[in-house]
Coordinates of C-alpha atoms and ligand atoms in Angstrom, one line a residue:
M1 CA 6.8 3.3 -17.7
D2 CA 3.5 1.6 -18.1
C3 CA 2.8 1.2 -14.3
I4 CA -0.6 2.2 -12.9
F5 CA 0.8 3.2 -9.6
C6 CA 3.6 5.3 -11.1
K7 CA 0.8 7.1 -13.0
I8 CA -1.1 7.6 -9.8
I9 CA 2.0 9.1 -8.2
A10 CA 2.5 11.4 -11.2
G11 CA -1.2 12.5 -11.0
E12 CA -2.0 11.0 -14.4
I13 CA -4.6 8.7 -12.9
P14 CA -6.8 10.1 -10.1
S15 CA -6.9 8.5 -6.7
K16 CA -8.4 9.2 -3.3
K17 CA -5.3 10.1 -1.4
V18 CA -5.3 9.7 2.3
Y19 CA -1.6 10.5 2.9
E20 CA 1.4 11.8 0.9
D21 CA 5.0 12.8 1.7
E22 CA 8.3 12.8 -0.2
H23 CA 8.6 9.1 -0.2
V24 CA 5.2 7.5 0.3
L25 CA 1.7 7.8 -1.1
A26 CA -1.4 6.2 0.4
F27 CA -4.8 6.0 -1.3
E28 CA -8.0 4.1 -1.2
D29 CA -8.1 0.8 -3.0
I30 CA -10.4 0.9 -6.1
S31 CA -12.0 -2.4 -5.1
P32 CA -12.1 -2.5 -1.3
R33 CA -12.0 -5.8 0.5
A34 CA -12.9 -4.3 3.8
P35 CA -14.5 -1.1 5.1
V36 CA -11.0 0.4 5.3
H37 CA -8.7 -0.6 2.5
I38 CA -5.8 1.6 1.9
L39 CA -2.8 1.0 -0.4
L40 CA 0.6 2.4 0.6
I41 CA 3.3 2.6 -2.1
P42 CA 6.8 3.9 -2.4
K43 CA 7.3 6.8 -4.8
E44 CA 10.1 4.8 -6.4
H45 CA 9.2 2.0 -8.7
I46 CA 10.1 -1.2 -6.8
V47 CA 8.4 -4.2 -8.4
S48 CA 7.6 -6.3 -5.3
A49 CA 8.9 -7.4 -1.9
A50 CA 11.2 -9.7 -3.8
E51 CA 13.1 -6.6 -5.0
I52 CA 13.8 -5.1 -1.6
N53 CA 17.5 -4.6 -0.8
G54 CA 19.9 -2.4 1.1
E55 CA 19.5 0.3 -1.5
N56 CA 15.7 0.7 -1.2
S57 CA 14.7 -0.8 2.1
A58 CA 14.4 2.7 3.6
Y59 CA 11.1 3.0 1.6
V60 CA 9.7 0.0 3.5
A61 CA 10.7 1.6 6.9
K62 CA 9.0 4.8 5.8
I63 CA 5.8 3.0 4.8
F64 CA 5.7 1.2 8.2
E65 CA 6.2 4.5 10.0
V66 CA 3.2 5.9 8.1
I67 CA 1.0 2.8 8.8
P68 CA 0.1 3.7 12.4
K69 CA -0.8 7.2 11.4
I70 CA -3.1 6.1 8.7
A71 CA -4.6 3.4 10.9
E72 CA -5.4 6.2 13.5
Q73 CA -6.7 8.5 10.8
M74 CA -9.0 5.8 9.4
G75 CA -10.2 4.8 12.9
V76 CA -8.8 1.2 13.0
K77 CA -5.7 1.6 15.2
E78 CA -7.5 0.4 18.3
S79 CA -9.8 -2.1 16.7
G80 CA -7.1 -3.8 14.7
F81 CA -6.0 -4.0 11.1
R82 CA -4.1 -6.2 8.7
V83 CA -1.1 -5.3 6.5
V84 CA -0.5 -7.5 3.5
T85 CA 1.8 -7.4 0.5
N86 CA 1.3 -9.9 -2.3
C87 CA 4.5 -10.9 -4.1
G88 CA 4.3 -12.3 -7.5
A89 CA 1.2 -13.3 -9.6
S90 CA 0.7 -16.7 -8.0
A91 CA 0.5 -14.9 -4.6
G92 CA -2.2 -12.5 -6.0
Q93 CA 0.0 -9.6 -7.0
S94 CA -1.8 -7.9 -9.9
V95 CA 0.0 -4.5 -9.9
M96 CA 3.8 -4.9 -10.3
H97 CA 4.7 -1.9 -8.1
L98 CA 5.4 -2.7 -4.4
H99 CA 2.3 -2.0 -2.3
F100 CA 1.0 -2.8 1.1
H101 CA -2.7 -3.2 1.7
L102 CA -3.9 -1.8 5.1
L103 CA -7.3 -3.5 5.8
G104 CA -9.6 -2.8 8.7
G105 CA -13.1 -2.3 9.9
R106 CA -14.0 -6.0 10.0
S107 CA -12.5 -9.2 11.4
F108 CA -10.2 -11.4 9.4
S109 CA -9.6 -15.1 9.5
W110 CA -6.1 -16.7 10.0
P111 CA -4.5 -18.5 8.3
P112 CA -5.6 -17.0 4.9
G113 CA -6.9 -19.4 2.3
Ligands
DGP1 P1 -2.6 -6.7 -5.6 O1 -3.6 -7.7 -6.1 O2 -2.0 -7.2 -4.3 O3 -1.5 -6.5 -6.7 O4 -3.3 -5.4 -5.3 C1 -3.5 -4.4 -6.3 C2 -4.7 -3.5 -5.8 O5 -4.7 -2.3 -6.5 C3 -6.0 -4.2 -6.0 O6 -6.6 -4.4 -4.7 C4 -6.8 -3.1 -6.8 C5 -6.0 -1.9 -6.7 N1 -6.0 -1.1 -7.9 C6 -5.7 -1.5 -9.2 N2 -5.7 -0.4 -10.0 C7 -6.1 0.6 -9.3 C8 -6.3 2.0 -9.6 O7 -6.2 2.5 -10.7 N3 -6.7 2.8 -8.5 C9 -6.8 2.4 -7.3 N4 -7.1 3.2 -6.3 N5 -6.5 1.1 -6.9 C10 -6.2 0.2 -7.9

């Protein structure tokens, strides 16, 4: 499958990993938008949030169990952080493998533009 994130999971493309278990991989974003910018992905190829269902939603739960650990590890648990998933090209999704951005280390405006 021609998926950058599946290749990162397989070790065919290098990444700066910050966490890995049986179901979840987390690594530094290649073009960070904040001092802390981590991507969390399921190890199964799920295209986007639009494809989450009863069969695969456990991956999302696993990812959200990992988020506080990574936030702590990266030193942003207390200061605050943002978790974002872009779903579909018009929402800014450029890699069609479900991923959650964990952003921290600066302040963020709301609502987003
Ligand atoms: P999105 O635009 O929401 O689909 O986010 C995709 C993110 O993936 C974007 O912030 C850049 C990052 N990215 C793309 N290719 C690579 C890569 O090969 N390595 C790493 N570490 N990040 C990547």
